[in-house]
XYZ file of C-alpha atoms in Angstrom:
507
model
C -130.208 -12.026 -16.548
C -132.223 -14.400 -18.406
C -136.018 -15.228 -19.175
C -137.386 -17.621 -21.179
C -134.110 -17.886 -23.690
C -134.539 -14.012 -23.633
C -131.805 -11.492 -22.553
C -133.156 -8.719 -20.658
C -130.896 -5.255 -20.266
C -130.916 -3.678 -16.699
C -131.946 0.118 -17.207
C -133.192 2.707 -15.183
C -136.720 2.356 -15.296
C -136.705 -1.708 -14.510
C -136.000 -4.103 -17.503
C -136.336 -4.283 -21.520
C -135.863 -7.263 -23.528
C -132.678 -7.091 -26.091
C -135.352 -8.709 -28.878
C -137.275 -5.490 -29.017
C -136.526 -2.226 -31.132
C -135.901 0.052 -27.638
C -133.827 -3.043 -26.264
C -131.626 -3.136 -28.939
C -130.904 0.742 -29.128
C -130.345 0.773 -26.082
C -127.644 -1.996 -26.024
C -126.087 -0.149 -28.916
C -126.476 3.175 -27.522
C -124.388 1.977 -24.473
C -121.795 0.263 -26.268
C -121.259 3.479 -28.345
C -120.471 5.043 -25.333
C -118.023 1.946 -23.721
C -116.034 2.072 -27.253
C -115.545 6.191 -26.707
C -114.774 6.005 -23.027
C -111.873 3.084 -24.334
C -110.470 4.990 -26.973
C -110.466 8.290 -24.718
C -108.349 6.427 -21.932
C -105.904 5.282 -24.615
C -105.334 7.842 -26.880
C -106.220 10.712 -25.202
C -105.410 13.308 -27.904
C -107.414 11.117 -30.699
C -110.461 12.395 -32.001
C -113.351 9.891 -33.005
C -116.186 10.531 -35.833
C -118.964 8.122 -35.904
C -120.782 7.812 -39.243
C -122.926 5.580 -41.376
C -124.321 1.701 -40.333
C -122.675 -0.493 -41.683
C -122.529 -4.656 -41.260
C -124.926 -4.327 -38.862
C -122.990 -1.732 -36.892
C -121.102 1.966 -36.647
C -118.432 2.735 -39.158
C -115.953 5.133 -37.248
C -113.238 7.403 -38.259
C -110.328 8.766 -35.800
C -107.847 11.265 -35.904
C -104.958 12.488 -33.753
C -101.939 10.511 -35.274
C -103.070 7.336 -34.170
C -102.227 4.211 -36.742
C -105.129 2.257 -37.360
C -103.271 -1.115 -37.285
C -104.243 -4.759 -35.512
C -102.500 -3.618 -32.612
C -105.142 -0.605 -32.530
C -108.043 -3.048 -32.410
C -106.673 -5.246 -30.273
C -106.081 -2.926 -27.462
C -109.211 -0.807 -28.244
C -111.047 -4.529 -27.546
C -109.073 -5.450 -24.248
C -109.756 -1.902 -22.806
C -113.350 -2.762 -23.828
C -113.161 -6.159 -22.297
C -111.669 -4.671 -18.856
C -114.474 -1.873 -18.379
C -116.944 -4.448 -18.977
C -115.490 -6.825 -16.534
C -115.466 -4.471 -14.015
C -119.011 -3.866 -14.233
C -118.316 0.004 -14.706
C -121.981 2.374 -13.783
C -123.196 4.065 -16.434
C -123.968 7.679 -14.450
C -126.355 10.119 -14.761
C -126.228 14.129 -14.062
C -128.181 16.622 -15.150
C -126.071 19.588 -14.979
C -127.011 23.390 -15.840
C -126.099 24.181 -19.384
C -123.587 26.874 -18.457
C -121.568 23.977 -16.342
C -121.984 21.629 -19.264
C -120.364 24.222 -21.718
C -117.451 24.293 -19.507
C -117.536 20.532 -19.498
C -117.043 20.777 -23.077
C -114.580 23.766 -22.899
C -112.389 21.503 -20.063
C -111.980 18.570 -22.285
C -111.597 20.286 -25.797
C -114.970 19.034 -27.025
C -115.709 21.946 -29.399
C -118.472 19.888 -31.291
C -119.948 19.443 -28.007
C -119.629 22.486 -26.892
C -121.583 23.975 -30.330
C -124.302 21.362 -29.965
C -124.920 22.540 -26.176
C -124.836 26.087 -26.885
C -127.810 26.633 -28.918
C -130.210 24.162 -26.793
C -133.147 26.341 -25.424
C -132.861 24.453 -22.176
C -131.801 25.242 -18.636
C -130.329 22.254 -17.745
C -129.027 19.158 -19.895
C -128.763 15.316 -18.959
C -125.068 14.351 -19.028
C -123.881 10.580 -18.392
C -120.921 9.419 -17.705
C -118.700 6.404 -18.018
C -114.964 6.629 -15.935
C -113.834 9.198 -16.948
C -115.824 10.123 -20.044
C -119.018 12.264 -20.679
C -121.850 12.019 -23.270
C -125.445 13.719 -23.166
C -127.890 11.310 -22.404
C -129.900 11.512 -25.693
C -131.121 8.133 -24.873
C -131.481 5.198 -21.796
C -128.503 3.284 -21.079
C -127.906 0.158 -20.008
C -127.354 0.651 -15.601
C -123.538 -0.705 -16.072
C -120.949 -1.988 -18.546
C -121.233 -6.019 -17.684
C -124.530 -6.469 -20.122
C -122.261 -5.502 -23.082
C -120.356 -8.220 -23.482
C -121.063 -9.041 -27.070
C -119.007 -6.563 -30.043
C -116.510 -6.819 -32.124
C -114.530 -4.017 -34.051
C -113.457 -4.829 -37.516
C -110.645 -2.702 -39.448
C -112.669 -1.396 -42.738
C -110.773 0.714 -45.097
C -109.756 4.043 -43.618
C -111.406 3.357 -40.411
C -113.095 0.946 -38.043
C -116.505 -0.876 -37.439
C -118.314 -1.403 -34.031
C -120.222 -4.878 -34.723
C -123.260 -5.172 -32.813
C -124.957 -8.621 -31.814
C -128.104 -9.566 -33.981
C -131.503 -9.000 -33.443
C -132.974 -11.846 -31.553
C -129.995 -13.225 -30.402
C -127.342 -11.184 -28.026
C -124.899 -14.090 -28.089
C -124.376 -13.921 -32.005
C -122.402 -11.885 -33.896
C -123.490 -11.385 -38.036
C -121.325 -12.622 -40.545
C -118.470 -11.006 -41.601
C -118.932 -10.765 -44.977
C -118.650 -6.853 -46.530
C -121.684 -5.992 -49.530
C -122.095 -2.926 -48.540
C -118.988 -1.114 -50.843
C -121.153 0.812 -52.983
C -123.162 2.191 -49.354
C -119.581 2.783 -48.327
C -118.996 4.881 -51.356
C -122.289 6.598 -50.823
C -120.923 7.916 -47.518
C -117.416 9.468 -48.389
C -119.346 11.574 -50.815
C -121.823 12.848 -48.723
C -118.656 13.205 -46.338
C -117.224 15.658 -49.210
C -120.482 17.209 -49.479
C -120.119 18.122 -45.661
C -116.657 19.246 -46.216
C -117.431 21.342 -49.193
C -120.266 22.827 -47.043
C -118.245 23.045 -43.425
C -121.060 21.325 -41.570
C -119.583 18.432 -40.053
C -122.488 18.166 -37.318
C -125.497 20.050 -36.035
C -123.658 22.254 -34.359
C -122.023 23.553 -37.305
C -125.145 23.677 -39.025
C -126.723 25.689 -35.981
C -123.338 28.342 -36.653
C -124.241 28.415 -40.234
C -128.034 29.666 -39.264
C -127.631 31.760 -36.667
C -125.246 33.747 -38.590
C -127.855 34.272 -41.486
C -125.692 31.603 -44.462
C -128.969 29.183 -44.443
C -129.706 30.417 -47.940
C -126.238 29.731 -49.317
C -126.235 26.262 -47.697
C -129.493 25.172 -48.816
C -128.904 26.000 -52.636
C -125.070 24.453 -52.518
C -126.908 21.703 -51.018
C -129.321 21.386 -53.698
C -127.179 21.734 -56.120
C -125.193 18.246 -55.073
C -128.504 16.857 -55.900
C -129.097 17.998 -58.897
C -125.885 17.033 -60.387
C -125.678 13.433 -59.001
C -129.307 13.108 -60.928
C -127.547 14.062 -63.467
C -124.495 12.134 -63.345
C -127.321 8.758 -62.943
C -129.115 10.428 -66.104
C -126.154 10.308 -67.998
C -125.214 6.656 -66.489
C -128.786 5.761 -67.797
C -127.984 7.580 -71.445
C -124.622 5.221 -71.971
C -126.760 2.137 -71.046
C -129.340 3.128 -73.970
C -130.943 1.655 -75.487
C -129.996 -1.852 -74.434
C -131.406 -0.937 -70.638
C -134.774 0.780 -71.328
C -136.066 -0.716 -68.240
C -135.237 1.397 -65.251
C -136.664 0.556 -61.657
C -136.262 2.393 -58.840
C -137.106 1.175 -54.976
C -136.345 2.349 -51.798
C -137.936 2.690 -48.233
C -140.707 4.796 -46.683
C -140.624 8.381 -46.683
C -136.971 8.242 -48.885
C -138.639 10.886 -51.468
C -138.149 8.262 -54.468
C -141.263 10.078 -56.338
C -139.279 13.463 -56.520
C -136.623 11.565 -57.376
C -138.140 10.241 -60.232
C -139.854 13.443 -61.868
C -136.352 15.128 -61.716
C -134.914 12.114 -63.307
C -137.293 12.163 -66.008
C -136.231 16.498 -66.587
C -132.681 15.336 -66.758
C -133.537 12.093 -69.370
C -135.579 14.230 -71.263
C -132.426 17.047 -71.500
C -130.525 14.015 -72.709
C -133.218 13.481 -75.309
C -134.722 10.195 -73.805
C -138.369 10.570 -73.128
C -139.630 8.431 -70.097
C -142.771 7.154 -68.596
C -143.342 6.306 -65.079
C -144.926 2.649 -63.974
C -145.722 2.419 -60.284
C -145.630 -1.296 -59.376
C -149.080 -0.046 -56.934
C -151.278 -0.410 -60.454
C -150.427 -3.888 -60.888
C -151.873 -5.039 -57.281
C -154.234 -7.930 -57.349
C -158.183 -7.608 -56.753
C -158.885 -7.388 -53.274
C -160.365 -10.759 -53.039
C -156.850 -12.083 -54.287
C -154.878 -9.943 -51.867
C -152.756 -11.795 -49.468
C -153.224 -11.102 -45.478
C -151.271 -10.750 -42.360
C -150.883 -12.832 -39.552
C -153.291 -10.102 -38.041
C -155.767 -10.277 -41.029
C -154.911 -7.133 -42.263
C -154.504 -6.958 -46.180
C -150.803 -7.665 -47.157
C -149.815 -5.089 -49.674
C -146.584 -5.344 -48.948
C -145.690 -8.455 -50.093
C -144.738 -9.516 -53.238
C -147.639 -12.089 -53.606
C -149.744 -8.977 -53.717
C -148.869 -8.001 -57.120
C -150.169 -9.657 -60.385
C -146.670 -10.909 -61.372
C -148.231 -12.948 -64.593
C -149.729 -9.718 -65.749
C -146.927 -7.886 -64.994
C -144.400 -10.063 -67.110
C -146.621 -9.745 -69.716
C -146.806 -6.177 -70.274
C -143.337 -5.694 -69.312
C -142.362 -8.711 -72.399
C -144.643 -6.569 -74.755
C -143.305 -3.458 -74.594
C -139.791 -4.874 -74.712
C -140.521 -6.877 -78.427
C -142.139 -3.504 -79.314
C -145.503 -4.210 -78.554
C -148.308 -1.268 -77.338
C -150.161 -2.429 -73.819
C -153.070 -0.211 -71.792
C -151.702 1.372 -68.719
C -153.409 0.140 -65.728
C -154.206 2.121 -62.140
C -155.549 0.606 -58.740
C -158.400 1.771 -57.518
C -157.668 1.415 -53.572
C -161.448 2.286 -52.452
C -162.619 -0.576 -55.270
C -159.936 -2.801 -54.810
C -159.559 -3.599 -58.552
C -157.244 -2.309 -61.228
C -159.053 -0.164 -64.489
C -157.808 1.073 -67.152
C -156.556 4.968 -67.298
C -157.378 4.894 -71.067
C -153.118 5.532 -72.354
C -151.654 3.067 -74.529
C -147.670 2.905 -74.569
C -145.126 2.363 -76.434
C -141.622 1.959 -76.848
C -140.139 4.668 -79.240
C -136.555 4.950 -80.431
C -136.026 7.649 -77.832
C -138.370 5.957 -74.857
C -137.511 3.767 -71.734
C -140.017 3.249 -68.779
C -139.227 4.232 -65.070
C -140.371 1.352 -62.893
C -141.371 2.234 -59.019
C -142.031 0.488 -56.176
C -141.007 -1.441 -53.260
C -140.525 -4.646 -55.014
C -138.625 -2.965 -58.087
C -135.025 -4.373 -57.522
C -136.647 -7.809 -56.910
C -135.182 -9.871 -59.673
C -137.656 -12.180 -58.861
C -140.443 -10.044 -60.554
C -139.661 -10.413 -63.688
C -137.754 -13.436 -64.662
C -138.728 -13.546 -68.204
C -136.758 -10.514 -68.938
C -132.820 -10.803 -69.155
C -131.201 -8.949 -66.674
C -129.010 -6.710 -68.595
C -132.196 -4.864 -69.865
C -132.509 -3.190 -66.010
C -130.844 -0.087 -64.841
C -131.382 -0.266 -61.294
C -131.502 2.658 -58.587
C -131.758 2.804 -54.867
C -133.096 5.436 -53.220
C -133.071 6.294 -49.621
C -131.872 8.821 -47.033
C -128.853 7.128 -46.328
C -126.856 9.587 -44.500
C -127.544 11.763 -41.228
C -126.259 14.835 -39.808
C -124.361 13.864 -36.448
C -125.260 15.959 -33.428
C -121.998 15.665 -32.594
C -118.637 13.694 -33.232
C -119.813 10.758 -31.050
C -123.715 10.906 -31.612
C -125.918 9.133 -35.287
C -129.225 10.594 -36.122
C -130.938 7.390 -37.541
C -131.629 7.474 -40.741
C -135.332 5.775 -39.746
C -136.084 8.245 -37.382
C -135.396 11.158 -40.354
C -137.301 9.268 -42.260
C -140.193 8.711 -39.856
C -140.202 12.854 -39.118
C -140.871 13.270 -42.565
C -143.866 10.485 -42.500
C -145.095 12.316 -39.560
C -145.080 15.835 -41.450
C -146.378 13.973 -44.793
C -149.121 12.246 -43.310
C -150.335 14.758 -41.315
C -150.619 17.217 -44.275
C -152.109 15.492 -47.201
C -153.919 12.480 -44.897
C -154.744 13.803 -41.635
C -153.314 11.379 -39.640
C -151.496 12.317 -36.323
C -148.504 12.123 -35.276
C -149.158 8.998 -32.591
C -151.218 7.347 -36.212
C -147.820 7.573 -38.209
C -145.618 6.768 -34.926
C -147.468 3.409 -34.681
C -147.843 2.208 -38.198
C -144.206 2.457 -38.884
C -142.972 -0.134 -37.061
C -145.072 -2.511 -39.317
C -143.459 -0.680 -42.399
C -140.157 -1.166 -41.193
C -140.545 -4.715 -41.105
C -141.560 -4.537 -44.502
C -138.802 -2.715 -45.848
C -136.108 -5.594 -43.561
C -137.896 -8.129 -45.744
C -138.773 -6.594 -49.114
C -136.732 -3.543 -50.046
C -132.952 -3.797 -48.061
C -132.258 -7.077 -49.047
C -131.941 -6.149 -52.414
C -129.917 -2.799 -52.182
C -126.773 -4.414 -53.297
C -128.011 -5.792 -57.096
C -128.593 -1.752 -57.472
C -126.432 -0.203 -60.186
C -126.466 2.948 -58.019
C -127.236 4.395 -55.076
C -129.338 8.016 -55.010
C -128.338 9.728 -50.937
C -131.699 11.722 -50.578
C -130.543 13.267 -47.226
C -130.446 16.968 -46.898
C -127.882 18.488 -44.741
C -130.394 21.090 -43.528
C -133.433 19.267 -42.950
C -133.931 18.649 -39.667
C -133.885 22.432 -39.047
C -136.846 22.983 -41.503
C -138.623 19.846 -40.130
C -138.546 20.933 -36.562
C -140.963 23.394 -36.374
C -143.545 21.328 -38.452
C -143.230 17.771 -36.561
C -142.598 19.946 -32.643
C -146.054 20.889 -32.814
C -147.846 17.360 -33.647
C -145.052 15.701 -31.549
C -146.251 17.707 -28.497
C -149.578 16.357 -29.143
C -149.175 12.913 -28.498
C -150.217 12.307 -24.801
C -148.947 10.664 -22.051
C -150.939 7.587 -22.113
C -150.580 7.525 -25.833
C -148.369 4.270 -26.826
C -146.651 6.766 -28.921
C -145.706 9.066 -26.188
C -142.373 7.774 -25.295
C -141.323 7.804 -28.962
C -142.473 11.157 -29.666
C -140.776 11.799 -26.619
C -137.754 10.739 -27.819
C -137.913 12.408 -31.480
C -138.631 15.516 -29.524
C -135.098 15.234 -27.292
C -132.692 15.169 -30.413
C -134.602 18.060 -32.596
C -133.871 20.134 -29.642
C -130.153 20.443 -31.080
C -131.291 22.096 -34.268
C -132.246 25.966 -34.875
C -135.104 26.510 -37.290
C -134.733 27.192 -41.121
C -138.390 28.185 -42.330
C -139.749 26.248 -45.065
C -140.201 29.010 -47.592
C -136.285 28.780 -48.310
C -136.631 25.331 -49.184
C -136.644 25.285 -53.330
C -139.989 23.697 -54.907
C -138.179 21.030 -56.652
C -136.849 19.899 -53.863
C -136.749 16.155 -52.193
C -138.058 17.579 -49.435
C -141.148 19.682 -51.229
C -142.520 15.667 -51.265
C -142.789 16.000 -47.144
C -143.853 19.632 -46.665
C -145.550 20.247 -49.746
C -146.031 22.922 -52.550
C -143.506 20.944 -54.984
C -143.262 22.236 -58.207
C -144.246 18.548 -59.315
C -147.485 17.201 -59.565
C -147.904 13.786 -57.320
């Protein structure tokens, strides 16, 4: 069904455009399902793992024996193709939870059944496709006929599960692969989870309830550590022809953490380092650029004093001393914090900011003098074999907790800003991952169990005829899978220390 060149999706509760946010999870959300109920039909004995985005869609993983040849993807698609042309209904039962665990029991789901066992409810939303079952973490499309646009594209051990672009449910992206070093990224965090035996939340719910939290969280924090300093040493054999290291990343990623315990391991190495937040060299207000919606554009590159900014960056380089510089947000001027710097034998300078891996920025400067690092929680925690957490909705729980602690805000305030910031980051910050030299995975395995007790509370706050309400909603539904770790376990020099506070760094 179409309306004014749109495509709108058939769902329960009436109609939602493709071209929004909701419209397109939801489109994904059911074509997750159509690829599982396919692959369940044909290889009944195979077991599928979904895990990170990539090329704008799901990279997936299955085992059971089954060859992952042409001849694989080619009958995985017709199946596809079939269900779809028969217009299959998306159903949905709620069930009791003891009738769901034998659901899971029936069909050998055991990461199922460990997800449902734990949940503090009564009764649990199952839908179903055929012959296949998934809970009903989020709306579906009514039936299978409005997902006629996929493809599934062999990549290296496993498979991808395109999804149409944004704006357009007829087009397919390019197939063009930058995202090896992402790739990477997620086999070791995969290793992590092996090392760890948490392939999912319900393995992580097993680990809590029988009292190895403690254990997890330090082995956890302890991959951290030593991929800092694994980057810390990366940044040593570059010295000192790189002395310029920047670091970006999106909202909420924990990229200031990331950068004090940087600067602990670079000073063990003997390199001393001083951190440059790309926020100091904003224009004066009156210079600021706005948005369509006459708000002030700080996000934008224009924003920054680039002129001023290639100068001081040139002067240090040739050896030169320059006057730091901090932005006064309530004046809307820089002024001068009264330090001079610089470059020693033994110094560099950690660059931060959203604009950091821009080469743009700084053109005057060759670019073999960067060391570049990306920082973001890149990985999630599965509820299950078949079921993603985003990565933006981890990151927008910790916003939520963040905001609310250190700048009041609610949890509706931080729900409806960060739409606007993820706009930002599509335009600004991901296009540039790939010129990084290296990629920093600031996930934690365990924290959506400490986060849930913090973000329930201003979650169940937001009321129903907030514009937030079917978000928080939403957030609410999935942190229902995980048991509670209190925060108190959680190490001060922690990522997460950034979002719940009492860090052992000063911010």
């Amino acid at each position: 069904m179409t309306k004014d060149k749109d495509f709108y999706i058939a769902i329960e509760r009436g109609e939602v455009s493709f071209n929004t946010k909701h419209g397109a999870e939801i489109y994904r959300r059911s074509l997750s399902i159509l690829l599982e109920c396919a692959i369940h039909e044909l290889y009944p004995k195979a077991s599928l793992h979904v895990g990170q985005t990539l090329m704008n869609g799901y990279f997936y993983e299955i085992n059971g024996g089954e060859r992952l040849t042409d001849s694989f993807i080619d009958k995985v698609t017709a199946r596809m193709r079939k269900i779809i042309s028969a217009d299959e209904k998306f159903k949905k039962i709620r069930m009791k939870k003891a009738r769901a665990l034998r659901l899971c029991r029936k069909y050998g789901r055991d990461d199922k059944y460990k997800a449902v066992r734990y949940l503090p409810d009564a009764e649990i939303e199952i839908v179903f496709l055929r012959g296949y079952f998934d809970f009903m973490l989020a709306e579906t499309v009514l039936s299978a006929g409005s997902l006629r646009t996929f493809r599934l594209i062999k990549y290296n051990h496993g498979f991808i599960l395109q999804f149409p672009a944004r704006g357009d449910i007829e087009k397919l992206p390019a197939g063009k692969d930058r995202q090896r070093k992402l790739y990477k990224v997620y086999m070791e965090t995969k290793e992590w989870n092996r090392i760890l035996g948490i392939q999912n939340a319900g393995d992580l719910n097993c680990a809590i309830a029988d009292g190895s939290s403690r254990t997890l969280i330090n082995v956890q924090e302890a991959f951290h550590e030593r991929k800092i300093v694994e980057i810390a040493n990366m940044i040593k054999n570059s010295f000192p022809r790189k002395r310029l290291i920047c670091v970006a990343g999106p909202s909420s990623s924990g990229k200031t953490t990331f950068i004090k315990r940087l600067g602990v391991q670079l000073r063990a190495d003997g390199l001393r380092s001083t951190e440059i937040s790309l926020d100091n060299y904003f224009h004066s207000r009156e210079k600021t650029p706005r948005t369509k919606d006459g708000d002030y554009d700080f996000e934008s590159v224009r924003a920054l004093d680039l002129k001023f900014l290639r100068h001081q960056m040139g002067e240090l380089l040739d050896g030169k001393e320059i006057g730091l510089q901090e932005y006064d947000f309530k004046q809307g001027r820089r002024k001068s914090t009264g330090c001079r710097l610089r470059l020693e034998r033994d110094s560099l300078v950690l660059i931060e900011g959203i604009h950091a891996l821009n080469p743009a920025i700084l053109p005057n400067i060759p670019s073999d003098k960067f060391f570049r690092i990306f920082v973001s929680a890149l990985t999630q925690l599965g509820i299950d074999n078949d079921n993603r957490i985003f990565t933006s909705d981890s990151r927008l729980i910790r916003r939520i907790v963040r905001d609310n602690k250190f700048r009041g805000y609610s949890a509706s305030d931080s729900i409806k800003r960060f739409p606007k910031v993820r706009e930002g980051e599509d335009r600004y910050i991901f296009p540039f991952q790939r010129t990084c030299d290296v990629f920093f995975n600031s996930s934690l395995i365990y924290e959506q169990a400490v986060l849930k007790p913090l973000v329930e509370k201003l979650l169940n706050n937001v009321k129903k005829t907030d514009d937030s309400y079917f978000e928080a909603r939403r957030l609410l539904y999935y942190l229902r899978f995980f048991l509670p770790i209190p925060s108190k376990r959680v190490p001060h020099n922690s990522i997460l220390r950034e979002f719940i506070g009492e860090s052992a760094f000063h911010y």
